[in-house]
CSV table of C-alpha atoms in Angstrom, one decimal:
chain,number,residue,atom,x,y,z
A,1,UNK,CA,112.8,-36.6,40.7
A,2,UNK,CA,109.2,-35.3,41.6
A,3,UNK,CA,109.0,-31.5,41.8
A,4,UNK,CA,108.5,-30.2,45.2
A,5,UNK,CA,107.6,-26.7,46.4
A,6,UNK,CA,110.6,-25.8,48.6
A,7,UNK,CA,109.7,-22.1,49.1
A,8,UNK,CA,106.1,-23.0,50.0
A,9,UNK,CA,104.6,-20.5,52.4
A,10,UNK,CA,105.2,-21.1,56.1
A,11,UNK,CA,102.3,-22.7,57.9
A,12,UNK,CA,100.6,-24.2,54.8
A,13,UNK,CA,101.8,-27.8,55.3
A,14,UNK,CA,100.5,-27.5,58.9
A,15,UNK,CA,97.2,-26.3,57.6
A,16,UNK,CA,96.9,-29.1,55.0
A,17,UNK,CA,97.9,-31.8,57.6
A,18,UNK,CA,95.6,-30.5,60.3
A,19,UNK,CA,92.7,-30.1,57.9
A,20,UNK,CA,93.1,-33.8,56.6
A,21,UNK,CA,93.5,-35.2,60.1
A,22,UNK,CA,90.4,-33.6,61.4
A,23,UNK,CA,88.4,-35.9,59.0
A,24,UNK,CA,90.1,-39.3,60.0
A,25,UNK,CA,93.2,-40.6,61.5
A,26,UNK,CA,96.1,-41.4,59.2
A,27,UNK,CA,99.7,-42.6,59.2
A,28,UNK,CA,102.5,-40.6,57.5
A,29,UNK,CA,102.5,-42.4,54.0
A,30,UNK,CA,98.7,-42.2,53.9
A,31,UNK,CA,98.6,-38.6,54.8
A,32,UNK,CA,101.1,-37.7,52.0
A,33,UNK,CA,98.9,-39.5,49.4
A,34,UNK,CA,95.9,-37.7,50.8
A,35,UNK,CA,97.6,-34.3,50.4
A,36,UNK,CA,98.5,-35.1,46.7
A,37,UNK,CA,95.0,-36.3,46.1
A,38,UNK,CA,93.2,-33.5,47.8
A,39,UNK,CA,95.3,-30.9,46.0
A,40,UNK,CA,95.1,-32.6,42.6
A,41,UNK,CA,98.8,-33.1,42.9
A,42,UNK,CA,99.3,-29.2,42.8
A,43,UNK,CA,101.1,-29.4,46.1
A,44,UNK,CA,103.9,-31.9,46.4
A,45,UNK,CA,106.2,-31.9,49.4
A,46,UNK,CA,109.3,-33.8,50.0
A,47,UNK,CA,107.6,-36.8,51.7
A,48,UNK,CA,110.1,-37.1,54.5
A,49,UNK,CA,109.5,-33.5,55.5
A,50,UNK,CA,106.0,-34.4,56.9
A,51,UNK,CA,107.3,-36.2,59.8
A,52,UNK,CA,109.0,-33.4,61.8
A,53,UNK,CA,105.8,-31.3,61.1
A,54,UNK,CA,103.7,-34.2,62.6
A,55,UNK,CA,106.1,-34.6,65.7
A,56,UNK,CA,106.2,-30.8,66.2
A,57,UNK,CA,102.3,-30.5,66.1
A,58,UNK,CA,102.0,-33.6,68.4
A,59,UNK,CA,104.4,-31.9,70.8
A,60,UNK,CA,102.3,-28.7,70.6
A,61,UNK,CA,99.2,-30.9,71.6
A,62,UNK,CA,97.6,-30.2,68.2
A,63,UNK,CA,97.8,-33.9,67.3
A,64,UNK,CA,97.7,-37.2,69.1
A,65,UNK,CA,99.5,-40.3,68.0
A,66,UNK,CA,98.9,-43.9,68.6
A,67,UNK,CA,100.6,-47.1,67.5
A,68,UNK,CA,98.4,-49.6,65.6
A,69,UNK,CA,99.5,-53.0,64.2
A,70,UNK,CA,98.3,-53.3,60.6
A,71,UNK,CA,99.3,-56.4,58.4
A,72,UNK,CA,102.0,-57.3,60.8
A,73,UNK,CA,103.6,-53.8,60.9
A,74,UNK,CA,103.2,-51.3,63.5
A,75,UNK,CA,102.2,-47.9,62.2
A,76,UNK,CA,101.8,-44.5,63.9
A,77,UNK,CA,98.4,-43.1,63.3
A,78,UNK,CA,97.8,-39.3,63.9
A,79,UNK,CA,94.6,-37.5,64.5
A,80,UNK,CA,93.8,-33.8,65.3
A,81,UNK,CA,92.9,-33.0,68.9
A,82,UNK,CA,90.6,-30.2,70.1
A,83,UNK,CA,93.6,-27.9,70.3
A,84,UNK,CA,94.6,-28.9,66.8
A,85,UNK,CA,91.0,-28.0,65.4
A,86,UNK,CA,91.3,-24.6,67.2
A,87,UNK,CA,94.7,-24.0,65.6
A,88,UNK,CA,93.4,-25.1,62.2
A,89,UNK,CA,90.7,-22.4,62.6
A,90,UNK,CA,93.4,-19.8,63.0
A,91,UNK,CA,95.4,-21.0,60.3
A,92,UNK,CA,92.4,-21.0,57.8
A,93,UNK,CA,91.6,-17.4,58.9
A,94,UNK,CA,95.2,-16.3,58.3
A,95,UNK,CA,95.3,-18.2,55.0
A,96,UNK,CA,92.1,-16.5,53.8
A,97,UNK,CA,93.4,-13.2,54.8
A,98,UNK,CA,96.6,-13.6,52.7
A,99,UNK,CA,94.8,-15.2,49.6
A,100,UNK,CA,92.1,-12.4,49.7
A,101,UNK,CA,94.9,-9.8,49.8
A,102,UNK,CA,96.9,-11.5,46.9
A,103,UNK,CA,93.6,-11.9,45.0
A,104,UNK,CA,92.8,-8.3,45.2
A,105,UNK,CA,96.3,-7.4,44.2
A,106,UNK,CA,96.3,-9.7,41.2
A,107,UNK,CA,92.8,-8.4,40.2
A,108,UNK,CA,93.9,-4.8,40.6
A,109,UNK,CA,96.9,-5.3,38.3
A,110,UNK,CA,94.8,-7.1,35.8
A,111,UNK,CA,92.3,-4.1,35.7
A,112,UNK,CA,95.2,-1.8,35.7
A,113,UNK,CA,96.6,-3.2,32.5
A,114,UNK,CA,93.3,-3.6,30.8
B,1,UNK,CA,114.1,-53.5,51.9
B,2,UNK,CA,116.3,-50.4,51.7
B,3,UNK,CA,119.5,-50.9,49.7
B,4,UNK,CA,123.0,-50.7,51.5
B,5,UNK,CA,123.5,-47.2,50.1
B,6,UNK,CA,120.1,-46.1,51.5
B,7,UNK,CA,120.8,-47.7,54.9
B,8,UNK,CA,124.0,-45.8,55.2
B,9,UNK,CA,122.1,-42.6,54.3
B,10,UNK,CA,119.6,-43.2,57.1
B,11,UNK,CA,122.6,-43.8,59.5
B,12,UNK,CA,124.2,-40.5,58.2
B,13,UNK,CA,120.8,-38.6,58.7
B,14,UNK,CA,120.5,-40.1,62.3
B,15,UNK,CA,124.0,-38.9,63.1
B,16,UNK,CA,123.4,-35.5,61.7
B,17,UNK,CA,120.2,-35.0,63.7
B,18,UNK,CA,121.8,-36.2,66.9
B,19,UNK,CA,124.8,-33.8,66.4
B,20,UNK,CA,122.3,-31.0,65.6
B,21,UNK,CA,120.9,-31.5,69.1
B,22,UNK,CA,117.6,-33.3,68.4
B,23,UNK,CA,116.4,-35.4,71.2
B,24,UNK,CA,117.3,-39.1,70.7
B,25,UNK,CA,113.7,-40.3,71.1
B,26,UNK,CA,112.7,-37.9,68.3
B,27,UNK,CA,115.5,-39.0,66.2
B,28,UNK,CA,114.6,-42.7,66.8
B,29,UNK,CA,111.0,-42.0,66.0
B,30,UNK,CA,111.8,-39.9,62.8
B,31,UNK,CA,114.1,-42.6,61.5
B,32,UNK,CA,111.6,-45.3,62.2
B,33,UNK,CA,108.8,-43.6,60.3
B,34,UNK,CA,111.1,-42.7,57.4
B,35,UNK,CA,112.1,-46.2,57.0
B,36,UNK,CA,108.5,-47.3,57.1
B,37,UNK,CA,107.7,-44.7,54.5
B,38,UNK,CA,110.5,-45.6,52.4
B,39,UNK,CA,109.3,-49.4,52.4
B,40,UNK,CA,105.8,-48.3,51.5
B,41,UNK,CA,107.1,-46.1,48.7
B,42,UNK,CA,109.3,-48.8,47.4
B,43,UNK,CA,106.3,-51.3,47.2
B,44,UNK,CA,104.3,-48.7,45.3
B,45,UNK,CA,107.2,-48.0,42.8
B,46,UNK,CA,107.7,-51.7,42.3
B,47,UNK,CA,104.0,-52.1,41.6
B,48,UNK,CA,104.2,-49.4,39.1
B,49,UNK,CA,107.1,-51.2,37.5
B,50,UNK,CA,109.6,-48.4,38.1
B,51,UNK,CA,113.1,-49.2,36.5
B,52,UNK,CA,114.9,-48.3,39.7
B,53,UNK,CA,112.2,-48.6,42.3
B,54,UNK,CA,114.7,-48.3,45.2
B,55,UNK,CA,116.1,-45.0,43.8
B,56,UNK,CA,112.6,-43.7,43.0
B,57,UNK,CA,111.4,-44.4,46.5
B,58,UNK,CA,114.4,-42.8,48.0
B,59,UNK,CA,113.9,-39.6,45.9
B,60,UNK,CA,110.3,-39.3,47.0
B,61,UNK,CA,111.5,-38.9,50.7
B,62,UNK,CA,113.4,-35.7,49.7
B,63,UNK,CA,117.1,-35.0,49.9
B,64,UNK,CA,119.0,-35.8,53.2
B,65,UNK,CA,119.6,-32.1,53.5
B,66,UNK,CA,115.8,-31.1,53.1
B,67,UNK,CA,114.9,-33.6,55.8
B,68,UNK,CA,117.7,-32.8,58.1
B,69,UNK,CA,116.9,-29.0,57.9
B,70,UNK,CA,113.1,-29.5,58.4
B,71,UNK,CA,113.8,-31.5,61.6
B,72,UNK,CA,116.5,-29.1,62.9
B,73,UNK,CA,114.3,-26.1,62.3
B,74,UNK,CA,111.8,-27.5,64.9
B,75,UNK,CA,113.0,-26.1,68.3
B,76,UNK,CA,110.4,-28.3,70.1
B,77,UNK,CA,112.3,-31.3,69.0
B,78,UNK,CA,115.6,-30.4,70.3
B,79,UNK,CA,116.8,-32.0,73.6
B,80,UNK,CA,117.1,-29.8,76.6
B,81,UNK,CA,120.6,-31.2,77.3
B,82,UNK,CA,121.8,-30.0,73.9
B,83,UNK,CA,120.4,-26.6,74.5
B,84,UNK,CA,121.8,-26.3,78.1
B,85,UNK,CA,124.7,-28.7,78.3
B,86,UNK,CA,126.3,-26.9,81.2
B,87,UNK,CA,123.3,-27.0,83.3
B,88,UNK,CA,122.3,-30.6,82.5
B,89,UNK,CA,125.7,-32.3,82.4
B,90,UNK,CA,127.7,-30.0,84.5
B,91,UNK,CA,125.4,-29.3,87.5
B,92,UNK,CA,122.9,-32.0,86.8
B,93,UNK,CA,124.7,-34.9,88.4
B,94,UNK,CA,125.1,-33.1,91.7
B,95,UNK,CA,121.6,-31.8,91.8
B,96,UNK,CA,120.2,-35.2,90.9
B,97,UNK,CA,122.3,-37.0,93.6
B,98,UNK,CA,121.3,-34.5,96.3
B,99,UNK,CA,117.7,-34.6,95.3
B,100,UNK,CA,117.2,-38.5,94.9
B,101,UNK,CA,119.2,-38.9,98.3
B,102,UNK,CA,117.2,-36.3,100.2
B,103,UNK,CA,113.9,-37.4,98.8
B,104,UNK,CA,114.5,-41.1,99.4
B,105,UNK,CA,116.0,-40.9,102.8
B,106,UNK,CA,113.7,-38.3,104.4
B,107,UNK,CA,110.6,-40.4,104.6
B,108,UNK,CA,112.5,-43.2,106.3
B,109,UNK,CA,114.3,-41.0,108.8
B,110,UNK,CA,111.3,-38.9,109.7
B,111,UNK,CA,108.9,-41.8,109.2
B,112,UNK,CA,110.6,-43.9,111.7
B,113,UNK,CA,110.6,-41.1,114.4
B,114,UNK,CA,107.0,-40.3,113.6
B,115,UNK,CA,105.9,-44.1,113.7
B,116,UNK,CA,107.6,-44.4,117.0
B,117,UNK,CA,106.0,-41.3,118.5
B,118,UNK,CA,102.7,-42.5,117.3
B,119,UNK,CA,103.1,-45.8,119.0
B,120,UNK,CA,102.9,-47.8,115.7
B,121,UNK,CA,106.1,-49.8,116.3
B,122,UNK,CA,105.3,-50.3,120.1
B,123,UNK,CA,104.6,-48.0,123.0
B,124,UNK,CA,105.9,-44.3,122.5
B,125,UNK,CA,109.6,-44.2,123.2
B,126,UNK,CA,110.2,-47.7,122.1
B,127,UNK,CA,113.9,-48.1,120.7
B,128,UNK,CA,114.3,-48.5,116.9
B,129,UNK,CA,113.4,-51.9,115.8
B,130,UNK,CA,116.5,-54.2,115.1
B,131,UNK,CA,115.3,-55.3,111.8
B,132,UNK,CA,115.4,-51.7,110.5
B,133,UNK,CA,119.2,-51.1,111.1
B,134,UNK,CA,120.8,-53.3,108.4
B,135,UNK,CA,118.4,-52.2,105.6
B,136,UNK,CA,118.7,-48.5,106.5
B,137,UNK,CA,122.6,-48.8,106.7
B,138,UNK,CA,122.6,-50.6,103.3
B,139,UNK,CA,120.4,-47.7,101.8
B,140,UNK,CA,122.9,-45.1,103.1
B,141,UNK,CA,125.7,-47.0,101.6
B,142,UNK,CA,123.9,-47.2,98.2
B,143,UNK,CA,122.9,-43.4,98.2
B,144,UNK,CA,126.3,-42.1,99.2
B,145,UNK,CA,128.7,-44.5,97.5
B,146,UNK,CA,126.9,-46.4,94.6
B,147,UNK,CA,124.2,-43.9,93.4
B,148,UNK,CA,126.8,-41.2,92.3
B,149,UNK,CA,128.6,-43.9,90.2
B,150,UNK,CA,125.4,-44.8,88.5
B,151,UNK,CA,124.3,-41.2,87.9
B,152,UNK,CA,127.8,-40.5,86.5
B,153,UNK,CA,127.6,-43.4,84.0
B,154,UNK,CA,124.2,-42.4,82.8
B,155,UNK,CA,125.2,-38.8,82.3
B,156,UNK,CA,128.4,-39.6,80.4
B,157,UNK,CA,126.6,-42.2,78.3
B,158,UNK,CA,123.7,-39.8,77.6
B,159,UNK,CA,126.0,-37.1,76.4
B,160,UNK,CA,127.8,-39.6,74.2
B,161,UNK,CA,124.5,-40.8,72.7
B,162,UNK,CA,123.5,-37.4,71.8
B,163,UNK,CA,127.0,-36.8,70.2
B,164,UNK,CA,127.7,-34.0,72.6
B,165,UNK,CA,131.2,-33.0,73.8
B,166,UNK,CA,131.9,-35.0,77.0
B,167,UNK,CA,133.7,-32.2,78.7
B,168,UNK,CA,130.7,-31.0,81.0
B,169,UNK,CA,129.6,-34.6,81.7
B,170,UNK,CA,133.0,-35.6,82.7
B,171,UNK,CA,133.3,-32.5,85.1
B,172,UNK,CA,129.9,-33.1,86.5
B,173,UNK,CA,130.7,-36.9,87.1
B,174,UNK,CA,134.1,-36.0,88.5
B,175,UNK,CA,132.6,-33.7,91.1
B,176,UNK,CA,130.2,-36.2,92.3
B,177,UNK,CA,132.8,-39.1,92.3
B,178,UNK,CA,135.1,-37.0,94.5
B,179,UNK,CA,132.2,-35.8,96.7
B,180,UNK,CA,130.9,-39.4,97.1
B,181,UNK,CA,134.5,-40.5,98.2
B,182,UNK,CA,134.5,-37.6,100.8
B,183,UNK,CA,130.9,-38.1,102.0
B,184,UNK,CA,130.6,-39.0,105.7
B,185,UNK,CA,127.7,-40.3,107.6
B,186,UNK,CA,127.0,-41.2,111.1
B,187,UNK,CA,124.0,-43.2,112.1
B,188,UNK,CA,122.9,-43.7,115.6
B,189,UNK,CA,119.9,-45.8,116.3
B,190,UNK,CA,117.7,-45.3,119.6
B,191,UNK,CA,118.7,-48.3,121.6
B,192,UNK,CA,116.9,-47.6,125.0
B,193,UNK,CA,113.4,-46.2,125.7
B,194,UNK,CA,113.2,-42.5,125.3
B,195,UNK,CA,116.3,-42.3,123.1
B,196,UNK,CA,116.1,-40.7,119.7
B,197,UNK,CA,117.8,-41.9,116.5
B,198,UNK,CA,120.1,-39.7,114.7
B,199,UNK,CA,121.4,-39.4,111.1
B,200,UNK,CA,124.2,-37.0,110.2
B,201,UNK,CA,125.4,-36.6,106.7
B,202,UNK,CA,128.4,-34.5,105.5
B,203,UNK,CA,131.5,-34.1,103.6
B,204,UNK,CA,135.0,-34.1,105.2
B,205,UNK,CA,138.2,-36.0,105.5
B,206,UNK,CA,141.1,-36.3,107.8
B,207,UNK,CA,144.7,-36.0,106.6
B,208,UNK,CA,145.1,-39.7,107.4
B,209,UNK,CA,142.0,-40.6,105.3
B,210,UNK,CA,143.0,-38.4,102.3
B,211,UNK,CA,144.8,-40.9,100.2
B,212,UNK,CA,142.0,-43.5,100.7
B,213,UNK,CA,139.3,-41.0,99.8
B,214,UNK,CA,141.0,-39.7,96.8
B,215,UNK,CA,141.7,-43.3,95.8
B,216,UNK,CA,137.9,-44.1,96.1
B,217,UNK,CA,137.1,-41.0,93.9
B,218,UNK,CA,139.5,-42.3,91.3
B,219,UNK,CA,137.9,-45.8,91.5
B,220,UNK,CA,134.4,-44.2,91.2
B,221,UNK,CA,135.5,-42.4,87.9
B,222,UNK,CA,137.1,-45.6,86.6
B,223,UNK,CA,133.8,-47.5,87.2
B,224,UNK,CA,131.9,-44.7,85.3
B,225,UNK,CA,134.2,-44.9,82.4
B,226,UNK,CA,134.2,-48.6,82.3
B,227,UNK,CA,130.4,-48.4,82.1
B,228,UNK,CA,130.7,-45.9,79.2
B,229,UNK,CA,133.3,-48.1,77.3
B,230,UNK,CA,131.1,-51.1,77.7
B,231,UNK,CA,128.2,-49.0,76.3
B,232,UNK,CA,130.4,-47.8,73.4
B,233,UNK,CA,131.3,-51.4,72.6
B,234,UNK,CA,127.7,-52.5,72.4
B,235,UNK,CA,126.9,-49.6,70.2
B,236,UNK,CA,129.7,-50.6,67.7
B,237,UNK,CA,128.3,-54.2,67.7
B,238,UNK,CA,124.8,-53.0,66.8
B,239,UNK,CA,126.0,-50.8,63.8
């Protein structure tokens, strides 16, 4: 079974999804593939877990969805709205604050042991 | 195509989400997209020559528990009726019945008087038009006697569809079934120039009418449950 990151930080899947959907509209399966490609497969989520996040973001007005027939199948395509782009900005700021703090801590401990 | 075992797992997940209070439309949509995702993953695994492509595709979705937990954790996907069953199914039928009746009848009752005063249906003071009497009486009958049964059937079916306990829905339906049986109305049309029409709605019963009204209440409840049983039968057939 593929290894996933179950204790993944809260808000990160939202950040990745919003980031990718600001570039172009995608359906769920396509989005999961895009996450793996964009992160060099460093981040693997249980693929089914993406849908509740998409639906919740849509309910919050961060995403819009539309049905589109493709090769005889109807797929639900998602794209980021203006509110979604705004939320992405907030999430990126928050993420950078955390990574900076962790980087400083790690750098500090490395220097401390040197 | 999903294997029989995986189809059962999808059904089990659907049941679990409904029991967890997720709104039926979100459950339906989640399951539709998961099935689509599974089909795409299966095609990919088959193209890669996986030994057990169906199992590999299923595992990519994540465990049933992980998926269920990720949906249940999203408060915005929960149905209002699952969060407030007493309000929605206990008081909801009565509120809905009164609101629909008042909002539908008022424009007719006030509109007719206003139209007459404005001289739109003849010189001011003209009696109510004859053609209006039968449709208005039929509307009253519908709102007071039939609408409560329809609302009751919808409420009981909606509660069952969301796998909720039926207690509150039965209570709410019982109240409007009885009130509907005890509802009284008197309708007086203006028949002479200068007269005004009059519509009075209320609840009441004389000792003489009591058995008949109670009987009507029981019949109303029986109709509601017949509709519910019919729905259950169609559900069993589609599984």
